[in-house]
Amino acid sequence: MELRQLEHFLAVVGERNFTHAAELLQISQSGLSASVKALEGELGTALFIRTTRRVELTAAGVALVPEAARTVAAATAARAAVDAVAGLVAGPVAIGSEACPGVIHLARDLAAFRRAHPAISMRLLIDGSATLLDLVGRGDLDVACVVPTIPPPPGIRLRTLGSEDLVVLSHPDRAYASVASVALEEVAAETFADFLPGASSRTLTRRAFAAAGLDYRVELEVNDVHTLLDLIGEDLAIAVVPTSIARKRPDLVATPISTPVPDWTVCVATRDDPSPAAAALVDHFTAPPAAGTQNQSFSM
């Protein structure tokens, strides 16, 4: 039984699909199938029930999962310990982030991190903060850039990267677009565009309206920043967004909010015992900007 076979087995377990697992591992599907079949041959039992759409674990496969995970994790830790003695940080790091967290420039920071640590392989997932925190807690992600709106699960450490204000973003033809600030009650009757329920910005906005005794009604729901900005650009709606999103469209107007609203606070989340690769990435995110540079908002 080879470590590589256990890694291949766990990839299929995670994806429940040989094609997707092969893509994740960056090997051919035939090579992956041969590896799993060889493992089943050595163990003398089938590990998966294969159908045309997905694969399911057999009882033997279910029993193997925790032992395979422990073995692979121990091997990864052993490699990291040896590399650390040699002064080399290596290994995989699974990263999660909000689509547009602000405060940092995610793509630029990851590019700089890869140049500094070429032996570290990276995998990136974009999702909402609540989902990302859950994945960090489960061990499916090593590091996540999040905007927490609820306390994190036990065993997760949050380090603040920075904060931004929430602003009202609108078309320049709006009557209040030329004022110094606007109260939430002045815009409560407007048509709002916002992200899907559960998004951090929507949660913070809803809380601010509720604290002011106002209803917050979203008529135009989107799942990406560009559509949100396009709706505002066509004067179909307004939105409450962090300043990093507002800066993406300088032709629109970002008006400060005079009503008390929560800050958009971006944190980096890890487990209490991050791997050397994950710790190196956190150090990279939290390091002060080099002289003459500054962090900028992330754009896609």
PDB file of C-alpha atoms in Angstrom:
ATOM      1  CA  MET A   1       0.000   0.000   0.000  1.00  0.00           C
ATOM      2  CA  GLU A   2       1.484   3.338  -1.073  1.00  0.00           C
ATOM      3  CA  LEU A   3       0.882   6.793   0.353  1.00  0.00           C
ATOM      4  CA  ARG A   4       0.014   7.996  -3.130  1.00  0.00           C
ATOM      5  CA  GLN A   5      -2.814   5.448  -3.322  1.00  0.00           C
ATOM      6  CA  LEU A   6      -4.298   6.707  -0.045  1.00  0.00           C
ATOM      7  CA  GLU A   7      -4.104  10.288  -1.323  1.00  0.00           C
ATOM      8  CA  HIS A   8      -5.920   9.232  -4.483  1.00  0.00           C
ATOM      9  CA  PHE A   9      -8.536   7.364  -2.438  1.00  0.00           C
ATOM     10  CA  LEU A  10      -9.219  10.421  -0.265  1.00  0.00           C
ATOM     11  CA  ALA A  11      -9.535  12.663  -3.322  1.00  0.00           C
ATOM     12  CA  VAL A  12     -12.265  10.417  -4.728  1.00  0.00           C
ATOM     13  CA  VAL A  13     -13.957  10.366  -1.316  1.00  0.00           C
ATOM     14  CA  GLY A  14     -13.972  14.150  -1.242  1.00  0.00           C
ATOM     15  CA  GLU A  15     -15.233  14.631  -4.792  1.00  0.00           C
ATOM     16  CA  ARG A  16     -17.478  11.542  -5.080  1.00  0.00           C
ATOM     17  CA  ASN A  17     -16.466  11.587  -8.728  1.00  0.00           C
ATOM     18  CA  PHE A  18     -13.387  10.142 -10.451  1.00  0.00           C
ATOM     19  CA  THR A  19     -13.273  12.837 -13.132  1.00  0.00           C
ATOM     20  CA  HIS A  20     -13.350  15.692 -10.632  1.00  0.00           C
ATOM     21  CA  ALA A  21     -10.847  13.968  -8.359  1.00  0.00           C
ATOM     22  CA  ALA A  22      -8.462  13.462 -11.284  1.00  0.00           C
ATOM     23  CA  GLU A  23      -8.742  17.154 -12.143  1.00  0.00           C
ATOM     24  CA  LEU A  24      -8.019  18.068  -8.519  1.00  0.00           C
ATOM     25  CA  LEU A  25      -4.973  15.793  -8.439  1.00  0.00           C
ATOM     26  CA  GLN A  26      -3.897  16.878 -11.935  1.00  0.00           C
ATOM     27  CA  ILE A  27      -3.550  13.311 -13.175  1.00  0.00           C
ATOM     28  CA  SER A  28      -5.409  11.354 -15.840  1.00  0.00           C
ATOM     29  CA  GLN A  29      -8.680   9.691 -14.929  1.00  0.00           C
ATOM     30  CA  SER A  30      -7.344   6.350 -16.130  1.00  0.00           C
ATOM     31  CA  GLY A  31      -4.300   6.735 -13.884  1.00  0.00           C
ATOM     32  CA  LEU A  32      -6.514   7.531 -10.902  1.00  0.00           C
ATOM     33  CA  SER A  33      -8.792   4.570 -11.591  1.00  0.00           C
ATOM     34  CA  ALA A  34      -5.799   2.259 -11.876  1.00  0.00           C
ATOM     35  CA  SER A  35      -4.395   3.531  -8.577  1.00  0.00           C
ATOM     36  CA  VAL A  36      -7.684   2.960  -6.730  1.00  0.00           C
ATOM     37  CA  LYS A  37      -8.126  -0.483  -8.289  1.00  0.00           C
ATOM     38  CA  ALA A  38      -4.609  -1.416  -7.186  1.00  0.00           C
ATOM     39  CA  LEU A  39      -5.422  -0.304  -3.629  1.00  0.00           C
ATOM     40  CA  GLU A  40      -8.643  -2.348  -3.678  1.00  0.00           C
ATOM     41  CA  GLY A  41      -6.650  -5.320  -4.954  1.00  0.00           C
ATOM     42  CA  GLU A  42      -4.146  -5.050  -2.108  1.00  0.00           C
ATOM     43  CA  LEU A  43      -6.924  -4.774   0.473  1.00  0.00           C
ATOM     44  CA  GLY A  44      -8.939  -7.546  -1.137  1.00  0.00           C
ATOM     45  CA  THR A  45     -12.207  -5.622  -1.163  1.00  0.00           C
ATOM     46  CA  ALA A  46     -14.060  -2.936  -3.080  1.00  0.00           C
ATOM     47  CA  LEU A  47     -13.896   0.563  -1.608  1.00  0.00           C
ATOM     48  CA  PHE A  48     -16.426   2.272  -3.891  1.00  0.00           C
ATOM     49  CA  ILE A  49     -19.752   1.472  -5.498  1.00  0.00           C
ATOM     50  CA  ARG A  50     -19.488   3.042  -8.944  1.00  0.00           C
ATOM     51  CA  THR A  51     -22.541   4.390 -10.779  1.00  0.00           C
ATOM     52  CA  THR A  52     -22.857   6.406 -13.982  1.00  0.00           C
ATOM     53  CA  ARG A  53     -23.182   9.694 -12.056  1.00  0.00           C
ATOM     54  CA  ARG A  54     -21.188   9.350  -8.844  1.00  0.00           C
ATOM     55  CA  VAL A  55     -19.420   6.924  -6.578  1.00  0.00           C
ATOM     56  CA  GLU A  56     -20.378   5.876  -3.064  1.00  0.00           C
ATOM     57  CA  LEU A  57     -18.280   4.301  -0.353  1.00  0.00           C
ATOM     58  CA  THR A  58     -18.690   0.672   0.593  1.00  0.00           C
ATOM     59  CA  ALA A  59     -18.574  -0.313   4.277  1.00  0.00           C
ATOM     60  CA  ALA A  60     -14.867  -1.073   3.830  1.00  0.00           C
ATOM     61  CA  GLY A  61     -14.334   2.337   2.250  1.00  0.00           C
ATOM     62  CA  VAL A  62     -16.056   4.079   5.154  1.00  0.00           C
ATOM     63  CA  ALA A  63     -13.781   2.230   7.577  1.00  0.00           C
ATOM     64  CA  LEU A  64     -10.673   3.214   5.607  1.00  0.00           C
ATOM     65  CA  VAL A  65     -11.385   6.973   5.444  1.00  0.00           C
ATOM     66  CA  PRO A  66     -10.259   8.015   8.969  1.00  0.00           C
ATOM     67  CA  GLU A  67      -7.189   5.784   8.888  1.00  0.00           C
ATOM     68  CA  ALA A  68      -6.188   7.011   5.439  1.00  0.00           C
ATOM     69  CA  ALA A  69      -6.667  10.625   6.521  1.00  0.00           C
ATOM     70  CA  ARG A  70      -4.509  10.106   9.604  1.00  0.00           C
ATOM     71  CA  THR A  71      -1.785   8.408   7.570  1.00  0.00           C
ATOM     72  CA  VAL A  72      -1.687  11.124   4.912  1.00  0.00           C
ATOM     73  CA  ALA A  73      -1.750  13.883   7.557  1.00  0.00           C
ATOM     74  CA  ALA A  74       1.102  12.233   9.461  1.00  0.00           C
ATOM     75  CA  ALA A  75       3.154  11.920   6.278  1.00  0.00           C
ATOM     76  CA  THR A  76       2.503  15.574   5.421  1.00  0.00           C
ATOM     77  CA  ALA A  77       3.543  16.648   8.928  1.00  0.00           C
ATOM     78  CA  ALA A  78       6.694  14.523   8.693  1.00  0.00           C
ATOM     79  CA  ARG A  79       7.650  16.158   5.407  1.00  0.00           C
ATOM     80  CA  ALA A  80       7.002  19.603   6.862  1.00  0.00           C
ATOM     81  CA  ALA A  81       9.159  18.867   9.919  1.00  0.00           C
ATOM     82  CA  VAL A  82      12.085  17.765   7.769  1.00  0.00           C
ATOM     83  CA  ASP A  83      11.675  20.743   5.445  1.00  0.00           C
ATOM     84  CA  ALA A  84      11.555  23.114   8.432  1.00  0.00           C
ATOM     85  CA  VAL A  85      14.912  21.807   9.664  1.00  0.00           C
ATOM     86  CA  ALA A  86      16.312  22.510   6.217  1.00  0.00           C
ATOM     87  CA  GLY A  87      14.827  26.018   6.287  1.00  0.00           C
ATOM     88  CA  LEU A  88      12.344  25.218   3.524  1.00  0.00           C
ATOM     89  CA  VAL A  89       8.606  25.731   3.948  1.00  0.00           C
ATOM     90  CA  ALA A  90       6.788  23.320   1.657  1.00  0.00           C
ATOM     91  CA  GLY A  91       3.548  21.425   1.265  1.00  0.00           C
ATOM     92  CA  PRO A  92      -0.029  22.225   0.267  1.00  0.00           C
ATOM     93  CA  VAL A  93      -2.169  25.057   1.601  1.00  0.00           C
ATOM     94  CA  ALA A  94      -5.906  25.251   0.964  1.00  0.00           C
ATOM     95  CA  ILE A  95      -7.121  28.856   0.946  1.00  0.00           C
ATOM     96  CA  GLY A  96     -10.609  30.298   1.106  1.00  0.00           C
ATOM     97  CA  SER A  97     -11.788  33.853   0.643  1.00  0.00           C
ATOM     98  CA  GLU A  98     -14.804  36.063   0.150  1.00  0.00           C
ATOM     99  CA  ALA A  99     -15.075  37.119  -3.492  1.00  0.00           C
ATOM    100  CA  CYS A 100     -14.126  40.722  -2.750  1.00  0.00           C
ATOM    101  CA  PRO A 101     -12.853  40.934   0.817  1.00  0.00           C
ATOM    102  CA  GLY A 102     -11.190  44.321   0.482  1.00  0.00           C
ATOM    103  CA  VAL A 103      -8.319  45.468   2.739  1.00  0.00           C
ATOM    104  CA  ILE A 104      -5.963  43.089   0.889  1.00  0.00           C
ATOM    105  CA  HIS A 105      -5.434  42.465  -2.811  1.00  0.00           C
ATOM    106  CA  LEU A 106      -5.891  38.695  -2.774  1.00  0.00           C
ATOM    107  CA  ALA A 107      -4.527  37.853  -6.225  1.00  0.00           C
ATOM    108  CA  ARG A 108      -1.491  40.099  -5.818  1.00  0.00           C
ATOM    109  CA  ASP A 109      -0.746  38.787  -2.333  1.00  0.00           C
ATOM    110  CA  LEU A 110      -1.003  35.162  -3.437  1.00  0.00           C
ATOM    111  CA  ALA A 111       1.294  35.855  -6.388  1.00  0.00           C
ATOM    112  CA  ALA A 112       3.887  37.408  -4.073  1.00  0.00           C
ATOM    113  CA  PHE A 113       3.517  34.489  -1.656  1.00  0.00           C
ATOM    114  CA  ARG A 114       4.101  31.970  -4.445  1.00  0.00           C
ATOM    115  CA  ARG A 115       7.271  33.784  -5.511  1.00  0.00           C
ATOM    116  CA  ALA A 116       8.526  33.738  -1.924  1.00  0.00           C
ATOM    117  CA  HIS A 117       7.556  30.091  -1.306  1.00  0.00           C
ATOM    118  CA  PRO A 118       7.708  28.153  -4.591  1.00  0.00           C
ATOM    119  CA  ALA A 119       7.632  24.800  -2.747  1.00  0.00           C
ATOM    120  CA  ILE A 120       4.145  25.505  -1.373  1.00  0.00           C
ATOM    121  CA  SER A 121       1.240  24.439  -3.574  1.00  0.00           C
ATOM    122  CA  MET A 122      -1.981  26.441  -3.304  1.00  0.00           C
ATOM    123  CA  ARG A 123      -5.664  25.640  -3.794  1.00  0.00           C
ATOM    124  CA  LEU A 124      -8.235  28.457  -3.684  1.00  0.00           C
ATOM    125  CA  LEU A 125     -11.981  28.439  -2.941  1.00  0.00           C
ATOM    126  CA  ILE A 126     -14.258  31.508  -3.115  1.00  0.00           C
ATOM    127  CA  ASP A 127     -17.332  31.354  -0.875  1.00  0.00           C
ATOM    128  CA  GLY A 128     -19.178  33.146   1.925  1.00  0.00           C
ATOM    129  CA  SER A 129     -17.517  33.715   5.289  1.00  0.00           C
ATOM    130  CA  ALA A 130     -19.810  31.410   7.279  1.00  0.00           C
ATOM    131  CA  THR A 131     -19.090  28.506   4.919  1.00  0.00           C
ATOM    132  CA  LEU A 132     -15.366  29.256   4.899  1.00  0.00           C
ATOM    133  CA  LEU A 133     -15.149  29.312   8.698  1.00  0.00           C
ATOM    134  CA  ASP A 134     -16.943  25.970   8.843  1.00  0.00           C
ATOM    135  CA  LEU A 135     -14.477  24.503   6.312  1.00  0.00           C
ATOM    136  CA  VAL A 136     -11.511  25.777   8.325  1.00  0.00           C
ATOM    137  CA  GLY A 137     -12.986  24.220  11.457  1.00  0.00           C
ATOM    138  CA  ARG A 138     -13.452  20.884   9.664  1.00  0.00           C
ATOM    139  CA  GLY A 139      -9.904  20.949   8.321  1.00  0.00           C
ATOM    140  CA  ASP A 140     -10.938  21.239   4.671  1.00  0.00           C
ATOM    141  CA  LEU A 141      -9.309  24.680   4.444  1.00  0.00           C
ATOM    142  CA  ASP A 142      -6.079  25.838   6.083  1.00  0.00           C
ATOM    143  CA  VAL A 143      -6.490  29.614   5.772  1.00  0.00           C
ATOM    144  CA  ALA A 144      -9.483  31.832   4.968  1.00  0.00           C
ATOM    145  CA  CYS A 145      -9.966  35.569   4.471  1.00  0.00           C
ATOM    146  CA  VAL A 146     -13.339  36.242   6.044  1.00  0.00           C
ATOM    147  CA  VAL A 147     -15.657  38.934   7.368  1.00  0.00           C
ATOM    148  CA  PRO A 148     -17.096  37.243  10.471  1.00  0.00           C
ATOM    149  CA  THR A 149     -20.676  38.044  11.416  1.00  0.00           C
ATOM    150  CA  ILE A 150     -20.979  35.298  14.056  1.00  0.00           C
ATOM    151  CA  PRO A 151     -18.453  33.880  16.549  1.00  0.00           C
ATOM    152  CA  PRO A 152     -16.116  31.384  14.846  1.00  0.00           C
ATOM    153  CA  PRO A 153     -16.305  27.676  15.650  1.00  0.00           C
ATOM    154  CA  PRO A 154     -14.102  26.430  18.526  1.00  0.00           C
ATOM    155  CA  GLY A 155     -10.451  25.931  17.644  1.00  0.00           C
ATOM    156  CA  ILE A 156     -10.291  28.749  15.078  1.00  0.00           C
ATOM    157  CA  ARG A 157      -8.067  31.779  15.513  1.00  0.00           C
ATOM    158  CA  LEU A 158      -8.940  35.099  13.851  1.00  0.00           C
ATOM    159  CA  ARG A 159      -6.412  37.836  13.137  1.00  0.00           C
ATOM    160  CA  THR A 160      -7.672  41.191  11.908  1.00  0.00           C
ATOM    161  CA  LEU A 161      -6.234  42.421   8.611  1.00  0.00           C
ATOM    162  CA  GLY A 162      -8.090  45.730   8.549  1.00  0.00           C
ATOM    163  CA  SER A 163     -11.466  47.444   8.427  1.00  0.00           C
ATOM    164  CA  GLU A 164     -13.436  49.553   5.969  1.00  0.00           C
ATOM    165  CA  ASP A 165     -16.585  51.655   6.178  1.00  0.00           C
ATOM    166  CA  LEU A 166     -19.886  50.638   4.655  1.00  0.00           C
ATOM    167  CA  VAL A 167     -21.248  53.286   2.258  1.00  0.00           C
ATOM    168  CA  VAL A 168     -24.358  53.843   0.169  1.00  0.00           C
ATOM    169  CA  LEU A 169     -23.458  53.314  -3.481  1.00  0.00           C
ATOM    170  CA  SER A 170     -25.733  54.945  -6.014  1.00  0.00           C
ATOM    171  CA  HIS A 171     -26.053  56.442  -9.491  1.00  0.00           C
ATOM    172  CA  PRO A 172     -24.850  60.087  -9.603  1.00  0.00           C
ATOM    173  CA  ASP A 173     -28.357  61.241 -10.605  1.00  0.00           C
ATOM    174  CA  ARG A 174     -29.763  60.316  -7.196  1.00  0.00           C
ATOM    175  CA  ALA A 175     -30.764  63.338  -5.131  1.00  0.00           C
ATOM    176  CA  TYR A 176     -28.598  62.437  -2.156  1.00  0.00           C
ATOM    177  CA  ALA A 177     -25.545  61.552  -4.241  1.00  0.00           C
ATOM    178  CA  SER A 178     -24.121  65.061  -3.741  1.00  0.00           C
ATOM    179  CA  VAL A 179     -24.554  65.274   0.051  1.00  0.00           C
ATOM    180  CA  ALA A 180     -21.793  64.785   2.619  1.00  0.00           C
ATOM    181  CA  SER A 181     -23.577  61.857   4.295  1.00  0.00           C
ATOM    182  CA  VAL A 182     -26.926  60.102   4.343  1.00  0.00           C
ATOM    183  CA  ALA A 183     -28.959  58.458   7.114  1.00  0.00           C
ATOM    184  CA  LEU A 184     -30.453  55.018   6.616  1.00  0.00           C
ATOM    185  CA  GLU A 185     -33.978  56.350   7.117  1.00  0.00           C
ATOM    186  CA  GLU A 186     -33.449  58.650   4.109  1.00  0.00           C
ATOM    187  CA  VAL A 187     -32.886  55.684   1.801  1.00  0.00           C
ATOM    188  CA  ALA A 188     -35.051  53.015   3.463  1.00  0.00           C
ATOM    189  CA  ALA A 189     -37.774  53.322   0.811  1.00  0.00           C
ATOM    190  CA  GLU A 190     -35.356  52.932  -2.119  1.00  0.00           C
ATOM    191  CA  THR A 191     -34.971  49.799  -4.239  1.00  0.00           C
ATOM    192  CA  PHE A 192     -31.983  47.856  -2.920  1.00  0.00           C
ATOM    193  CA  ALA A 193     -29.684  45.407  -4.654  1.00  0.00           C
ATOM    194  CA  ASP A 194     -27.678  43.045  -2.479  1.00  0.00           C
ATOM    195  CA  PHE A 195     -25.994  39.666  -2.390  1.00  0.00           C
ATOM    196  CA  LEU A 196     -27.797  36.467  -1.472  1.00  0.00           C
ATOM    197  CA  PRO A 197     -28.897  35.849   2.134  1.00  0.00           C
ATOM    198  CA  GLY A 198     -25.945  34.805   4.280  1.00  0.00           C
ATOM    199  CA  ALA A 199     -23.463  37.128   2.567  1.00  0.00           C
ATOM    200  CA  SER A 200     -21.528  39.130   5.154  1.00  0.00           C
ATOM    201  CA  SER A 201     -22.327  42.538   3.671  1.00  0.00           C
ATOM    202  CA  ARG A 202     -26.043  41.743   3.587  1.00  0.00           C
ATOM    203  CA  THR A 203     -25.976  40.500   7.179  1.00  0.00           C
ATOM    204  CA  LEU A 204     -24.234  43.653   8.395  1.00  0.00           C
ATOM    205  CA  THR A 205     -26.618  45.893   6.436  1.00  0.00           C
ATOM    206  CA  ARG A 206     -29.681  44.093   7.753  1.00  0.00           C
ATOM    207  CA  ARG A 207     -28.395  44.479  11.310  1.00  0.00           C
ATOM    208  CA  ALA A 208     -27.791  48.206  10.815  1.00  0.00           C
ATOM    209  CA  PHE A 209     -31.329  48.756   9.507  1.00  0.00           C
ATOM    210  CA  ALA A 210     -32.805  46.684  12.337  1.00  0.00           C
ATOM    211  CA  ALA A 211     -30.840  48.669  14.934  1.00  0.00           C
ATOM    212  CA  ALA A 212     -32.310  51.866  13.445  1.00  0.00           C
ATOM    213  CA  GLY A 213     -35.829  50.409  13.640  1.00  0.00           C
ATOM    214  CA  LEU A 214     -36.117  50.120   9.859  1.00  0.00           C
ATOM    215  CA  ASP A 215     -37.106  47.344   7.483  1.00  0.00           C
ATOM    216  CA  TYR A 216     -34.486  46.277   4.963  1.00  0.00           C
ATOM    217  CA  ARG A 217     -36.094  44.957   1.787  1.00  0.00           C
ATOM    218  CA  VAL A 218     -33.903  43.601  -1.016  1.00  0.00           C
ATOM    219  CA  GLU A 219     -35.662  43.462  -4.368  1.00  0.00           C
ATOM    220  CA  LEU A 220     -32.687  42.637  -6.602  1.00  0.00           C
ATOM    221  CA  GLU A 221     -30.567  39.714  -5.394  1.00  0.00           C
ATOM    222  CA  VAL A 222     -27.275  38.854  -7.088  1.00  0.00           C
ATOM    223  CA  ASN A 223     -24.396  36.471  -6.476  1.00  0.00           C
ATOM    224  CA  ASP A 224     -21.545  38.503  -7.962  1.00  0.00           C
ATOM    225  CA  VAL A 225     -20.109  41.978  -7.580  1.00  0.00           C
ATOM    226  CA  HIS A 226     -20.138  42.940 -11.239  1.00  0.00           C
ATOM    227  CA  THR A 227     -23.885  42.404 -11.645  1.00  0.00           C
ATOM    228  CA  LEU A 228     -24.509  44.415  -8.486  1.00  0.00           C
ATOM    229  CA  LEU A 229     -22.461  47.308  -9.860  1.00  0.00           C
ATOM    230  CA  ASP A 230     -24.160  47.092 -13.243  1.00  0.00           C
ATOM    231  CA  LEU A 231     -27.614  47.358 -11.626  1.00  0.00           C
ATOM    232  CA  ILE A 232     -26.527  50.485  -9.774  1.00  0.00           C
ATOM    233  CA  GLY A 233     -24.884  51.856 -12.910  1.00  0.00           C
ATOM    234  CA  GLU A 234     -28.219  51.585 -14.740  1.00  0.00           C
ATOM    235  CA  ASP A 235     -29.904  53.362 -11.792  1.00  0.00           C
ATOM    236  CA  LEU A 236     -32.110  50.361 -11.060  1.00  0.00           C
ATOM    237  CA  ALA A 237     -31.144  50.223  -7.389  1.00  0.00           C
ATOM    238  CA  ILE A 238     -28.782  51.395  -4.683  1.00  0.00           C
ATOM    239  CA  ALA A 239     -26.682  49.241  -2.347  1.00  0.00           C
ATOM    240  CA  VAL A 240     -24.821  49.335   0.937  1.00  0.00           C
ATOM    241  CA  VAL A 241     -21.306  48.042   0.276  1.00  0.00           C
ATOM    242  CA  PRO A 242     -17.777  48.260   1.707  1.00  0.00           C
ATOM    243  CA  THR A 243     -15.649  51.024   0.226  1.00  0.00           C
ATOM    244  CA  SER A 244     -13.425  48.505  -1.581  1.00  0.00           C
ATOM    245  CA  ILE A 245     -16.387  47.480  -3.747  1.00  0.00           C
ATOM    246  CA  ALA A 246     -17.437  51.104  -4.285  1.00  0.00           C
ATOM    247  CA  ARG A 247     -13.954  51.933  -5.604  1.00  0.00           C
ATOM    248  CA  LYS A 248     -14.413  49.492  -8.472  1.00  0.00           C
ATOM    249  CA  ARG A 249     -16.823  51.924 -10.163  1.00  0.00           C
ATOM    250  CA  PRO A 250     -15.535  55.508  -9.857  1.00  0.00           C
ATOM    251  CA  ASP A 251     -18.449  56.674 -12.059  1.00  0.00           C
ATOM    252  CA  LEU A 252     -20.840  55.818  -9.202  1.00  0.00           C
ATOM    253  CA  VAL A 253     -21.188  57.760  -5.949  1.00  0.00           C
ATOM    254  CA  ALA A 254     -20.204  56.355  -2.545  1.00  0.00           C
ATOM    255  CA  THR A 255     -21.950  58.346   0.190  1.00  0.00           C
ATOM    256  CA  PRO A 256     -20.903  57.959   3.852  1.00  0.00           C
ATOM    257  CA  ILE A 257     -23.636  56.776   6.221  1.00  0.00           C
ATOM    258  CA  SER A 258     -24.427  58.986   9.218  1.00  0.00           C
ATOM    259  CA  THR A 259     -26.435  56.268  11.002  1.00  0.00           C
ATOM    260  CA  PRO A 260     -24.250  53.925  13.099  1.00  0.00           C
ATOM    261  CA  VAL A 261     -23.379  50.858  11.024  1.00  0.00           C
ATOM    262  CA  PRO A 262     -20.950  47.978  11.654  1.00  0.00           C
ATOM    263  CA  ASP A 263     -17.462  48.101  10.187  1.00  0.00           C
ATOM    264  CA  TRP A 264     -16.486  45.765   7.362  1.00  0.00           C
ATOM    265  CA  THR A 265     -13.684  43.969   9.232  1.00  0.00           C
ATOM    266  CA  VAL A 266     -11.569  41.483   7.302  1.00  0.00           C
ATOM    267  CA  CYS A 267      -9.823  38.714   9.240  1.00  0.00           C
ATOM    268  CA  VAL A 268      -7.597  35.790   8.391  1.00  0.00           C
ATOM    269  CA  ALA A 269      -8.795  32.548   9.968  1.00  0.00           C
ATOM    270  CA  THR A 270      -6.772  29.440  10.770  1.00  0.00           C
ATOM    271  CA  ARG A 271      -7.016  26.557  13.155  1.00  0.00           C
ATOM    272  CA  ASP A 272      -5.119  26.879  16.422  1.00  0.00           C
ATOM    273  CA  ASP A 273      -2.401  24.557  15.087  1.00  0.00           C
ATOM    274  CA  PRO A 274      -1.771  25.652  11.474  1.00  0.00           C
ATOM    275  CA  SER A 275       0.667  23.786   9.270  1.00  0.00           C
ATOM    276  CA  PRO A 276       3.989  25.489   8.489  1.00  0.00           C
ATOM    277  CA  ALA A 277       2.683  26.377   5.020  1.00  0.00           C
ATOM    278  CA  ALA A 278      -0.505  27.880   6.459  1.00  0.00           C
ATOM    279  CA  ALA A 279       1.448  29.791   9.113  1.00  0.00           C
ATOM    280  CA  ALA A 280       3.722  31.198   6.401  1.00  0.00           C
ATOM    281  CA  LEU A 281       0.702  32.442   4.446  1.00  0.00           C
ATOM    282  CA  VAL A 282      -0.807  34.076   7.535  1.00  0.00           C
ATOM    283  CA  ASP A 283       2.523  35.783   8.240  1.00  0.00           C
ATOM    284  CA  HIS A 284       2.497  37.018   4.650  1.00  0.00           C
ATOM    285  CA  PHE A 285      -1.031  38.429   4.955  1.00  0.00           C
ATOM    286  CA  THR A 286      -0.339  40.117   8.307  1.00  0.00           C
ATOM    287  CA  ALA A 287       3.101  41.535   7.478  1.00  0.00           C
ATOM    288  CA  PRO A 288       3.209  45.357   7.294  1.00  0.00           C
ATOM    289  CA  PRO A 289       3.220  46.676   3.703  1.00  0.00           C
ATOM    290  CA  ALA A 290       6.653  47.378   2.282  1.00  0.00           C
ATOM    291  CA  ALA A 291       7.744  51.011   2.274  1.00  0.00           C
ATOM    292  CA  GLY A 292       6.123  52.930  -0.555  1.00  0.00           C
ATOM    293  CA  THR A 293       3.332  50.371  -1.050  1.00  0.00           C
ATOM    294  CA  GLN A 294      -0.144  49.893   0.350  1.00  0.00           C
ATOM    295  CA  ASN A 295      -2.763  47.182   0.267  1.00  0.00           C
ATOM    296  CA  GLN A 296      -5.518  47.661  -2.259  1.00  0.00           C
ATOM    297  CA  SER A 297      -8.897  46.065  -2.655  1.00  0.00           C
ATOM    298  CA  PHE A 298      -9.141  42.718  -4.357  1.00  0.00           C
ATOM    299  CA  SER A 299     -10.600  42.655  -7.835  1.00  0.00           C
ATOM    300  CA  MET A 300     -11.479  39.800 -10.136  1.00  0.00           C
TER     301      MET A 300
END
